[in-house]
PDB file of C-alpha atoms and ligand atoms in Angstrom:
ATOM      1  CA  MET I  30      -0.132  -0.264  -0.001  1.00  0.00           C
ATOM      2  CA  LYS I  31       2.800   2.665   1.092  1.00  0.00           C
ATOM      3  CA  LYS I  32       4.734   2.104  -2.036  1.00  0.00           C
ATOM      4  CA  GLN I  33       1.606   2.507  -4.242  1.00  0.00           C
ATOM      5  CA  LEU I  34       0.804   5.820  -2.678  1.00  0.00           C
ATOM      6  CA  ILE I  35       4.476   6.810  -2.935  1.00  0.00           C
ATOM      7  CA  LEU I  36       4.116   5.963  -6.527  1.00  0.00           C
ATOM      8  CA  ILE I  37       0.970   7.828  -7.064  1.00  0.00           C
ATOM      9  CA  SER I  38       2.716  10.915  -5.292  1.00  0.00           C
ATOM     10  CA  ALA I  39       5.469  10.790  -7.175  1.00  0.00           C
ATOM     11  CA  LEU I  40       3.405  10.913 -10.332  1.00  0.00           C
ATOM     12  CA  ILE I  41       1.090  13.830  -9.543  1.00  0.00           C
ATOM     13  CA  GLY I  42       4.336  15.558  -7.971  1.00  0.00           C
ATOM     14  CA  ALA I  43       2.780  16.058  -4.607  1.00  0.00           C
ATOM     15  CA  SER I  44       5.435  16.330  -1.598  1.00  0.00           C
ATOM     16  CA  VAL I  45       5.992  12.939   0.040  1.00  0.00           C
ATOM     17  CA  VAL I  46       4.553  12.723   3.579  1.00  0.00           C
ATOM     18  CA  THR I  47       7.550  11.621   5.437  1.00  0.00           C
ATOM     19  CA  SER I  48       6.272  11.056   8.918  1.00  0.00           C
ATOM     20  CA  ALA I  49       6.779   7.216   9.485  1.00  0.00           C
ATOM     21  CA  SER I  50       5.209   7.431  13.221  1.00  0.00           C
ATOM     22  CA  GLY I  51       1.718   8.080  12.555  1.00  0.00           C
ATOM     23  CA  SER I  52      -0.701   4.995  12.217  1.00  0.00           C
ATOM     24  CA  GLU I  53      -1.048   3.608   8.831  1.00  0.00           C
ATOM     25  CA  GLU I  54      -4.723   4.859   8.777  1.00  0.00           C
ATOM     26  CA  GLU I  55      -3.676   8.447   9.743  1.00  0.00           C
ATOM     27  CA  SER I  56      -1.112   8.569   6.730  1.00  0.00           C
ATOM     28  CA  LEU I  57      -3.701   7.015   4.504  1.00  0.00           C
ATOM     29  CA  GLY I  58      -5.948   9.821   5.314  1.00  0.00           C
ATOM     30  CA  LYS I  59      -3.378  12.565   4.749  1.00  0.00           C
ATOM     31  CA  TRP I  60      -2.454  10.776   1.507  1.00  0.00           C
ATOM     32  CA  ILE I  61      -6.196  10.999   0.392  1.00  0.00           C
ATOM     33  CA  THR I  62      -6.478  14.583   1.388  1.00  0.00           C
ATOM     34  CA  THR I  63      -3.221  15.541  -0.441  1.00  0.00           C
ATOM     35  CA  ILE I  64      -4.333  13.795  -3.654  1.00  0.00           C
ATOM     36  CA  SER I  65      -7.973  15.224  -3.562  1.00  0.00           C
ATOM     37  CA  ARG I  66      -6.691  18.634  -3.055  1.00  0.00           C
ATOM     38  CA  THR I  67      -4.032  18.150  -5.645  1.00  0.00           C
ATOM     39  CA  LYS I  68      -7.072  17.826  -8.187  1.00  0.00           C
ATOM     40  CA  GLU I  69      -8.253  21.217  -7.612  1.00  0.00           C
ATOM     41  CA  VAL I  70      -6.781  24.518  -6.532  1.00  0.00           C
ATOM     42  CA  LYS I  71      -4.473  24.995  -3.277  1.00  0.00           C
ATOM     43  CA  PRO I  72      -6.542  27.160  -1.064  1.00  0.00           C
ATOM     44  CA  VAL I  73      -5.538  30.646   0.466  1.00  0.00           C
ATOM     45  CA  ASN I  74      -3.314  29.835   3.313  1.00  0.00           C
ATOM     46  CA  ASN I  75      -2.007  33.471   4.032  1.00  0.00           C
ATOM     47  CA  VAL I  76      -3.471  35.445   6.796  1.00  0.00           C
ATOM     48  CA  ALA I  77      -2.477  38.917   5.323  1.00  0.00           C
ATOM     49  CA  TYR I  78      -3.445  37.929   1.755  1.00  0.00           C
ATOM     50  CA  ALA I  79      -6.813  36.560   3.108  1.00  0.00           C
ATOM     51  CA  GLU I  80      -7.613  39.658   4.780  1.00  0.00           C
ATOM     52  CA  GLU I  81      -6.184  42.396   2.519  1.00  0.00           C
ATOM     53  CA  CYS I  82      -7.283  40.429  -0.602  1.00  0.00           C
ATOM     54  CA  GLY I  83     -10.579  39.181   0.567  1.00  0.00           C
ATOM     55  CA  ALA I  84     -11.788  42.672   1.885  1.00  0.00           C
ATOM     56  CA  CYS I  85     -13.723  43.475  -1.311  1.00  0.00           C
ATOM     57  CA  HIS I  86     -14.195  40.167  -3.116  1.00  0.00           C
ATOM     58  CA  PHE I  87     -13.408  36.477  -2.682  1.00  0.00           C
ATOM     59  CA  ALA I  88      -9.706  35.938  -1.972  1.00  0.00           C
ATOM     60  CA  PHE I  89      -8.646  34.488  -5.225  1.00  0.00           C
ATOM     61  CA  PRO I  90      -6.359  31.535  -4.652  1.00  0.00           C
ATOM     62  CA  PRO I  91      -2.960  32.484  -6.380  1.00  0.00           C
ATOM     63  CA  GLY I  92      -2.930  29.460  -8.228  1.00  0.00           C
ATOM     64  CA  LEU I  93      -5.630  30.910 -10.576  1.00  0.00           C
ATOM     65  CA  LEU I  94      -3.288  33.126 -12.521  1.00  0.00           C
ATOM     66  CA  PRO I  95       0.415  32.677 -13.785  1.00  0.00           C
ATOM     67  CA  ILE I  96       3.289  34.801 -12.167  1.00  0.00           C
ATOM     68  CA  GLN I  97       3.396  37.497 -14.975  1.00  0.00           C
ATOM     69  CA  SER I  98      -0.417  38.231 -14.258  1.00  0.00           C
ATOM     70  CA  TRP I  99       0.366  38.611 -10.650  1.00  0.00           C
ATOM     71  CA  LYS I 100       3.350  40.815 -11.032  1.00  0.00           C
ATOM     72  CA  LYS I 101       1.136  43.556 -13.215  1.00  0.00           C
ATOM     73  CA  LEU I 102      -1.564  43.355 -10.684  1.00  0.00           C
ATOM     74  CA  LEU I 103       0.502  43.509  -7.464  1.00  0.00           C
ATOM     75  CA  ASN I 104       2.444  46.287  -7.639  1.00  0.00           C
ATOM     76  CA  PRO I 105       2.063  49.921  -5.824  1.00  0.00           C
ATOM     77  CA  GLN I 106       1.094  51.749  -9.130  1.00  0.00           C
ATOM     78  CA  ALA I 107      -1.413  48.947 -10.353  1.00  0.00           C
ATOM     79  CA  LEU I 108      -3.008  48.576  -6.782  1.00  0.00           C
ATOM     80  CA  GLU I 109      -3.673  52.234  -6.650  1.00  0.00           C
ATOM     81  CA  ASP I 110      -5.889  51.851  -9.771  1.00  0.00           C
ATOM     82  CA  HIS I 111      -7.137  48.417  -9.307  1.00  0.00           C
ATOM     83  CA  PHE I 112     -10.214  47.786 -11.379  1.00  0.00           C
ATOM     84  CA  ASP I 113     -11.145  51.358 -10.544  1.00  0.00           C
ATOM     85  CA  GLU I 114     -10.678  50.843  -6.872  1.00  0.00           C
ATOM     86  CA  ASN I 115      -7.921  51.957  -4.607  1.00  0.00           C
ATOM     87  CA  ALA I 116      -6.528  48.740  -3.098  1.00  0.00           C
ATOM     88  CA  GLU I 117      -3.148  50.133  -2.131  1.00  0.00           C
ATOM     89  CA  LEU I 118      -1.079  48.325   0.647  1.00  0.00           C
ATOM     90  CA  ASP I 119       1.791  49.301   3.009  1.00  0.00           C
ATOM     91  CA  ALA I 120       4.952  48.255   1.479  1.00  0.00           C
ATOM     92  CA  ASP I 121       5.831  45.614   4.080  1.00  0.00           C
ATOM     93  CA  VAL I 122       2.355  43.973   3.594  1.00  0.00           C
ATOM     94  CA  LEU I 123       2.553  44.230  -0.225  1.00  0.00           C
ATOM     95  CA  LYS I 124       5.941  42.549   0.186  1.00  0.00           C
ATOM     96  CA  SER I 125       4.758  39.664   2.158  1.00  0.00           C
ATOM     97  CA  ILE I 126       1.617  39.203  -0.028  1.00  0.00           C
ATOM     98  CA  GLN I 127       4.053  39.428  -3.280  1.00  0.00           C
ATOM     99  CA  GLU I 128       6.222  36.633  -1.906  1.00  0.00           C
ATOM    100  CA  TYR I 129       3.349  34.437  -0.897  1.00  0.00           C
ATOM    101  CA  VAL I 130       1.212  34.777  -4.145  1.00  0.00           C
ATOM    102  CA  PHE I 131       4.615  34.555  -6.489  1.00  0.00           C
ATOM    103  CA  ALA I 132       5.457  31.282  -4.927  1.00  0.00           C
ATOM    104  CA  ASN I 133       2.015  30.078  -5.269  1.00  0.00           C
ATOM    105  CA  SER I 134       1.156  31.037  -8.917  1.00  0.00           C
ATOM    106  CA  SER I 135      -0.561  28.669 -11.149  1.00  0.00           C
ATOM    107  CA  GLU I 136       2.624  27.627 -13.076  1.00  0.00           C
ATOM    108  CA  LYS I 137       4.573  26.460  -9.912  1.00  0.00           C
ATOM    109  CA  SER I 138       1.233  24.575  -8.844  1.00  0.00           C
ATOM    110  CA  TYR I 139       0.857  20.883  -9.392  1.00  0.00           C
ATOM    111  CA  HIS I 140      -3.012  21.205  -8.739  1.00  0.00           C
ATOM    112  CA  LYS I 141      -5.136  20.312 -11.569  1.00  0.00           C
ATOM    113  CA  ARG I 142      -7.110  23.473 -12.331  1.00  0.00           C
ATOM    114  CA  SER I 143      -3.736  25.509 -11.809  1.00  0.00           C
ATOM    115  CA  ARG I 144      -1.800  23.456 -14.488  1.00  0.00           C
ATOM    116  CA  LYS I 145      -5.062  23.665 -16.861  1.00  0.00           C
ATOM    117  CA  ILE I 146      -5.111  27.568 -16.517  1.00  0.00           C
ATOM    118  CA  THR I 147      -1.290  27.666 -16.995  1.00  0.00           C
ATOM    119  CA  ARG I 148      -1.464  25.508 -20.267  1.00  0.00           C
ATOM    120  CA  SER I 149      -4.456  27.654 -21.621  1.00  0.00           C
ATOM    121  CA  ILE I 150      -2.656  30.905 -21.530  1.00  0.00           C
ATOM    122  CA  SER I 151      -0.444  31.367 -24.735  1.00  0.00           C
ATOM    123  CA  LYS I 152       3.171  32.592 -24.460  1.00  0.00           C
ATOM    124  CA  GLY I 153       3.508  36.459 -24.072  1.00  0.00           C
ATOM    125  CA  GLU I 154      -0.335  36.597 -22.764  1.00  0.00           C
ATOM    126  CA  THR I 155      -0.959  38.217 -19.438  1.00  0.00           C
ATOM    127  CA  PRO I 156      -4.432  37.984 -18.477  1.00  0.00           C
ATOM    128  CA  LEU I 157      -5.158  40.576 -15.799  1.00  0.00           C
ATOM    129  CA  ARG I 158      -8.270  38.588 -14.865  1.00  0.00           C
ATOM    130  CA  ILE I 159      -9.054  35.139 -14.040  1.00  0.00           C
ATOM    131  CA  THR I 160     -12.258  35.307 -15.815  1.00  0.00           C
ATOM    132  CA  GLU I 161     -10.320  36.181 -19.018  1.00  0.00           C
ATOM    133  CA  VAL I 162      -8.286  33.045 -19.027  1.00  0.00           C
ATOM    134  CA  ALA I 163      -9.290  30.988 -21.666  1.00  0.00           C
ATOM    135  CA  TYR I 164      -9.877  27.761 -19.509  1.00  0.00           C
ATOM    136  CA  ILE I 165     -11.863  29.618 -17.104  1.00  0.00           C
ATOM    137  CA  LYS I 166     -13.949  31.508 -20.150  1.00  0.00           C
ATOM    138  CA  ARG I 167     -14.534  28.010 -21.803  1.00  0.00           C
ATOM    139  CA  LYS I 168     -15.918  26.432 -18.606  1.00  0.00           C
ATOM    140  CA  HIS I 169     -18.514  29.118 -18.216  1.00  0.00           C
ATOM    141  CA  HIS I 170     -19.475  29.881 -21.866  1.00  0.00           C
ATOM    142  CA  GLU I 171     -23.084  28.665 -21.392  1.00  0.00           C
ATOM    143  CA  LEU I 172     -23.685  30.900 -18.633  1.00  0.00           C
ATOM    144  CA  THR I 173     -26.045  33.816 -19.621  1.00  0.00           C
ATOM    145  CA  ASP I 174     -26.204  37.670 -18.761  1.00  0.00           C
ATOM    146  CA  ASN I 175     -29.267  36.565 -16.692  1.00  0.00           C
ATOM    147  CA  MET I 176     -27.514  34.039 -14.675  1.00  0.00           C
ATOM    148  CA  VAL I 177     -24.384  36.586 -14.043  1.00  0.00           C
ATOM    149  CA  LYS I 178     -24.561  40.313 -14.733  1.00  0.00           C
ATOM    150  CA  GLU I 179     -28.310  40.637 -14.402  1.00  0.00           C
ATOM    151  CA  ASN I 180     -28.623  38.194 -11.445  1.00  0.00           C
ATOM    152  CA  GLU I 181     -28.717  40.398  -8.233  1.00  0.00           C
ATOM    153  CA  ASP I 182     -27.188  37.476  -6.145  1.00  0.00           C
ATOM    154  CA  VAL I 183     -24.114  37.173  -8.474  1.00  0.00           C
ATOM    155  CA  SER I 184     -23.474  40.539 -10.453  1.00  0.00           C
ATOM    156  CA  SER I 185     -20.141  39.221 -11.776  1.00  0.00           C
ATOM    157  CA  LEU I 186     -18.407  36.200 -12.989  1.00  0.00           C
ATOM    158  CA  SER I 187     -15.423  37.306 -10.756  1.00  0.00           C
ATOM    159  CA  ASN I 188     -17.768  36.488  -7.809  1.00  0.00           C
ATOM    160  CA  CYS I 189     -16.662  32.906  -7.811  1.00  0.00           C
ATOM    161  CA  ASN I 190     -18.122  31.948  -4.344  1.00  0.00           C
ATOM    162  CA  ALA I 191     -21.786  33.144  -5.403  1.00  0.00           C
ATOM    163  CA  CYS I 192     -21.840  29.975  -7.288  1.00  0.00           C
ATOM    164  CA  HIS I 193     -19.060  27.718  -6.305  1.00  0.00           C
ATOM    165  CA  THR I 194     -20.197  26.702  -2.698  1.00  0.00           C
ATOM    166  CA  GLN I 195     -16.688  25.175  -1.690  1.00  0.00           C
ATOM    167  CA  ALA I 196     -14.663  27.846  -3.551  1.00  0.00           C
ATOM    168  CA  GLU I 197     -12.970  28.935  -0.205  1.00  0.00           C
ATOM    169  CA  LYS I 198     -11.784  25.427  -0.176  1.00  0.00           C
ATOM    170  CA  GLY I 199      -9.959  25.591  -3.516  1.00  0.00           C
ATOM    171  CA  VAL I 200     -12.864  23.234  -4.937  1.00  0.00           C
ATOM    172  CA  PHE I 201     -14.559  24.249  -8.315  1.00  0.00           C
ATOM    173  CA  ASP I 202     -15.547  21.128  -9.259  1.00  0.00           C
ATOM    174  CA  ASP I 203     -19.078  21.163 -11.169  1.00  0.00           C
ATOM    175  CA  ASP I 204     -20.667  18.837  -8.431  1.00  0.00           C
ATOM    176  CA  THR I 205     -20.378  21.721  -6.086  1.00  0.00           C
ATOM    177  CA  VAL I 206     -21.659  24.648  -8.128  1.00  0.00           C
ATOM    178  CA  ARG I 207     -25.119  26.403  -7.541  1.00  0.00           C
ATOM    179  CA  ILE I 208     -26.540  29.444  -9.329  1.00  0.00           C
ATOM    180  CA  PRO I 209     -28.646  31.721  -7.178  1.00  0.00           C
ATOM    181  CA  ASN I 210     -32.360  31.987  -8.479  1.00  0.00           C
ATOM    182  CA  PHE I 211     -31.958  29.318 -11.014  1.00  0.00           C
ATOM    183  CA  PRO I 212     -33.399  26.387  -9.195  1.00  0.00           C
ATOM    184  CA  GLU I 213     -32.686  24.180 -12.113  1.00  0.00           C
ATOM    185  CA  TRP I 214     -28.950  24.919 -10.797  1.00  0.00           C
ATOM    186  CA  GLU I 215     -29.510  24.702  -7.152  1.00  0.00           C
ATOM    187  CA  ASP I 216     -27.893  21.742  -5.368  1.00  0.00           C
TER     188      ASP I 216
HETATM  189  C1  HEC J  11     -11.012  48.190  -2.664  1.00  0.00           C
HETATM  190  C2  HEC J  11     -11.415  46.934  -2.844  1.00  0.00           C
HETATM  191  C3  HEC J  11     -10.775  45.849  -3.454  1.00  0.00           C
HETATM  192  C4  HEC J  11      -9.540  45.474  -2.934  1.00  0.00           C
HETATM  193  C5  HEC J  11      -9.178  45.716  -1.322  1.00  0.00           C
HETATM  194  C6  HEC J  11      -8.888  44.318  -3.784  1.00  0.00           C
HETATM  195  N1  HEC J  11      -9.793  44.160  -4.909  1.00  0.00           N
HETATM  196 FE1  HEC J  11      -9.445  42.927  -6.349  1.00  0.00          FE
HETATM  197  N2  HEC J  11     -11.026  43.649  -7.362  1.00  0.00           N
HETATM  198  C7  HEC J  11     -11.704  44.762  -6.940  1.00  0.00           C
HETATM  199  C8  HEC J  11     -12.800  44.889  -7.869  1.00  0.00           C
HETATM  200  C9  HEC J  11     -13.974  45.980  -7.788  1.00  0.00           C
HETATM  201  C10 HEC J  11     -12.523  44.295  -8.747  1.00  0.00           C
HETATM  202  C11 HEC J  11     -13.375  43.992 -10.307  1.00  0.00           C
HETATM  203  C12 HEC J  11     -14.730  42.723  -9.928  1.00  0.00           C
HETATM  204  C13 HEC J  11     -15.648  42.884 -11.026  1.00  0.00           C
HETATM  205  O1  HEC J  11     -15.211  43.060 -12.241  1.00  0.00           O
HETATM  206  O2  HEC J  11     -16.717  42.305 -10.690  1.00  0.00           O
HETATM  207  C14 HEC J  11     -11.614  43.210  -8.672  1.00  0.00           C
HETATM  208  C15 HEC J  11     -10.932  42.401  -9.323  1.00  0.00           C
HETATM  209  C16 HEC J  11      -9.688  41.527  -9.046  1.00  0.00           C
HETATM  210  C17 HEC J  11      -9.249  40.717  -9.764  1.00  0.00           C
HETATM  211  C18 HEC J  11      -9.751  40.079 -11.321  1.00  0.00           C
HETATM  212  C19 HEC J  11     -11.151  39.063 -10.981  1.00  0.00           C
HETATM  213  C20 HEC J  11     -11.666  38.468 -12.129  1.00  0.00           C
HETATM  214  O3  HEC J  11     -12.495  39.194 -12.947  1.00  0.00           O
HETATM  215  O4  HEC J  11     -11.030  37.592 -12.887  1.00  0.00           O
HETATM  216  C21 HEC J  11      -8.250  39.857  -9.323  1.00  0.00           C
HETATM  217  C22 HEC J  11      -7.331  38.944  -9.820  1.00  0.00           C
HETATM  218  C23 HEC J  11      -7.914  40.505  -8.157  1.00  0.00           C
HETATM  219  N3  HEC J  11      -8.982  41.562  -7.816  1.00  0.00           N
HETATM  220  C24 HEC J  11      -7.113  40.330  -7.216  1.00  0.00           C
HETATM  221  C25 HEC J  11      -6.836  41.263  -5.772  1.00  0.00           C
HETATM  222  C26 HEC J  11      -5.819  40.974  -4.861  1.00  0.00           C
HETATM  223  C27 HEC J  11      -4.627  40.032  -5.227  1.00  0.00           C
HETATM  224  C28 HEC J  11      -6.009  42.089  -3.902  1.00  0.00           C
HETATM  225  C29 HEC J  11      -5.020  42.187  -2.836  1.00  0.00           C
HETATM  226  C30 HEC J  11      -3.910  42.685  -2.995  1.00  0.00           C
HETATM  227  C31 HEC J  11      -7.206  42.680  -4.357  1.00  0.00           C
HETATM  228  N4  HEC J  11      -7.864  42.303  -5.483  1.00  0.00           N
HETATM  229  C32 HEC J  11      -7.955  43.635  -3.396  1.00  0.00           C
HETATM  230  C33 HEC J  11     -11.801  45.394  -5.780  1.00  0.00           C
HETATM  231  C34 HEC J  11     -10.736  45.021  -4.572  1.00  0.00           C
HETATM  232  C1  HEC J  12     -22.807  32.327 -12.043  1.00  0.00           C
HETATM  233  C2  HEC J  12     -22.073  31.398 -11.459  1.00  0.00           C
HETATM  234  C3  HEC J  12     -20.783  31.054 -11.335  1.00  0.00           C
HETATM  235  C4  HEC J  12     -19.866  32.036 -11.284  1.00  0.00           C
HETATM  236  C5  HEC J  12     -19.790  33.350 -10.864  1.00  0.00           C
HETATM  237  C6  HEC J  12     -18.279  31.193 -11.339  1.00  0.00           C
HETATM  238  N1  HEC J  12     -18.830  30.238 -11.939  1.00  0.00           N
HETATM  239 FE1  HEC J  12     -17.207  28.761 -12.310  1.00  0.00          FE
HETATM  240  N2  HEC J  12     -18.998  27.501 -12.988  1.00  0.00           N
HETATM  241  C7  HEC J  12     -19.983  27.759 -13.027  1.00  0.00           C
HETATM  242  C8  HEC J  12     -20.688  26.789 -13.601  1.00  0.00           C
HETATM  243  C9  HEC J  12     -22.406  26.876 -13.867  1.00  0.00           C
HETATM  244  C10 HEC J  12     -19.984  25.812 -14.241  1.00  0.00           C
HETATM  245  C11 HEC J  12     -19.998  24.550 -15.062  1.00  0.00           C
HETATM  246  C12 HEC J  12     -20.686  23.541 -14.376  1.00  0.00           C
HETATM  247  C13 HEC J  12     -20.885  22.273 -15.530  1.00  0.00           C
HETATM  248  O1  HEC J  12     -20.328  22.458 -16.406  1.00  0.00           O
HETATM  249  O2  HEC J  12     -21.781  21.653 -15.128  1.00  0.00           O
HETATM  250  C14 HEC J  12     -18.439  26.156 -13.629  1.00  0.00           C
HETATM  251  C15 HEC J  12     -17.511  25.679 -13.955  1.00  0.00           C
HETATM  252  C16 HEC J  12     -16.225  26.118 -13.484  1.00  0.00           C
HETATM  253  C17 HEC J  12     -14.867  25.372 -13.529  1.00  0.00           C
HETATM  254  C18 HEC J  12     -14.856  23.805 -13.962  1.00  0.00           C
HETATM  255  C19 HEC J  12     -15.525  22.865 -13.152  1.00  0.00           C
HETATM  256  C20 HEC J  12     -15.392  21.202 -13.817  1.00  0.00           C
HETATM  257  O3  HEC J  12     -15.709  20.547 -12.849  1.00  0.00           O
HETATM  258  O4  HEC J  12     -15.033  21.109 -14.935  1.00  0.00           O
HETATM  259  C21 HEC J  12     -13.899  26.139 -12.947  1.00  0.00           C
HETATM  260  C22 HEC J  12     -12.517  25.657 -12.713  1.00  0.00           C
HETATM  261  C23 HEC J  12     -14.695  27.326 -12.398  1.00  0.00           C
HETATM  262  N3  HEC J  12     -15.984  27.273 -12.545  1.00  0.00           N
HETATM  263  C24 HEC J  12     -14.037  28.166 -11.886  1.00  0.00           C
HETATM  264  C25 HEC J  12     -14.540  29.470 -11.628  1.00  0.00           C
HETATM  265  C26 HEC J  12     -13.794  30.534 -10.830  1.00  0.00           C
HETATM  266  C27 HEC J  12     -12.301  30.403 -10.534  1.00  0.00           C
HETATM  267  C28 HEC J  12     -14.598  31.647 -10.896  1.00  0.00           C
HETATM  268  C29 HEC J  12     -14.468  32.784 -10.064  1.00  0.00           C
HETATM  269  C30 HEC J  12     -13.419  33.756 -11.097  1.00  0.00           C
HETATM  270  C31 HEC J  12     -16.026  31.271 -11.205  1.00  0.00           C
HETATM  271  N4  HEC J  12     -15.747  29.887 -11.821  1.00  0.00           N
HETATM  272  C32 HEC J  12     -17.262  31.909 -11.088  1.00  0.00           C
HETATM  273  C33 HEC J  12     -20.602  28.872 -12.498  1.00  0.00           C
HETATM  274  C34 HEC J  12     -19.984  29.947 -12.050  1.00  0.00           C
END
């Protein structure tokens, strides 16, 4: 069993849990968690980021954009005029957020959605929105304005967590989607 798990881990590139002391069952649990998380997007695990970048909207996991996009978004000039809002940060806070985001951007991640996002962006392209990434656009192409812009409980495709009930956990799987006010899309 252990051998198989190590092999799976090596294949998906997840870090190997080395603790030999825990019970077999406990480490199996950890493996399963690691593997299932690797399928989706790494959830936000940085307090400064969650607070500052979750103040106006859902705190987008860094694995939803490549580093070149984050570099354009996360600098003092850009943050002063961030989608028509002022989102400027103290220099030290910005530095710690940059370090966290750059280290966890999509091309550094082995998580399934992050890999798909990276692959769908062509060389030299720098999307400033997750919702402009080809993979994300493709996944939502069937949604109508009635469901998104004109839906008062959604209003923008950027509000991932209005429909993705487990977005905070980094889970975007279609089994966990609901569209407010569209009963056929409720759970
Ligand atoms: C003062 C409010 C405010 C703060 C603080 C803020 N944002 Fe935003 N952000 C916005 C608005 C408004 C939009 C545009 C939303 C829309 O179009 O519906 C946006 C959009 C975005 C988008 C694009 C989403 C898409 O459409 O794909 C990203 C990425 C983003 N913000 C990242 C961040 C990060 C990272 C931080 C922390 C440094 C941050 N934001 C802090 C207001 C804010
Ligand atoms: C208006 C509701 C809504 C919003 C807002 C929304 N989505 Fe979705 N999303 C959906 C629906 C519906 C699907 C497709 C489900 C299906 O195909 O059955 C989907 C599919 C996806 C998928 C593919 C899931 C799969 O299993 O293939 C990803 C990834 C995703 N969304 C990410 C995002 C991200 C990131 C955001 C925010 C930037 C977002 N979505 C905003 C409704 C939404």
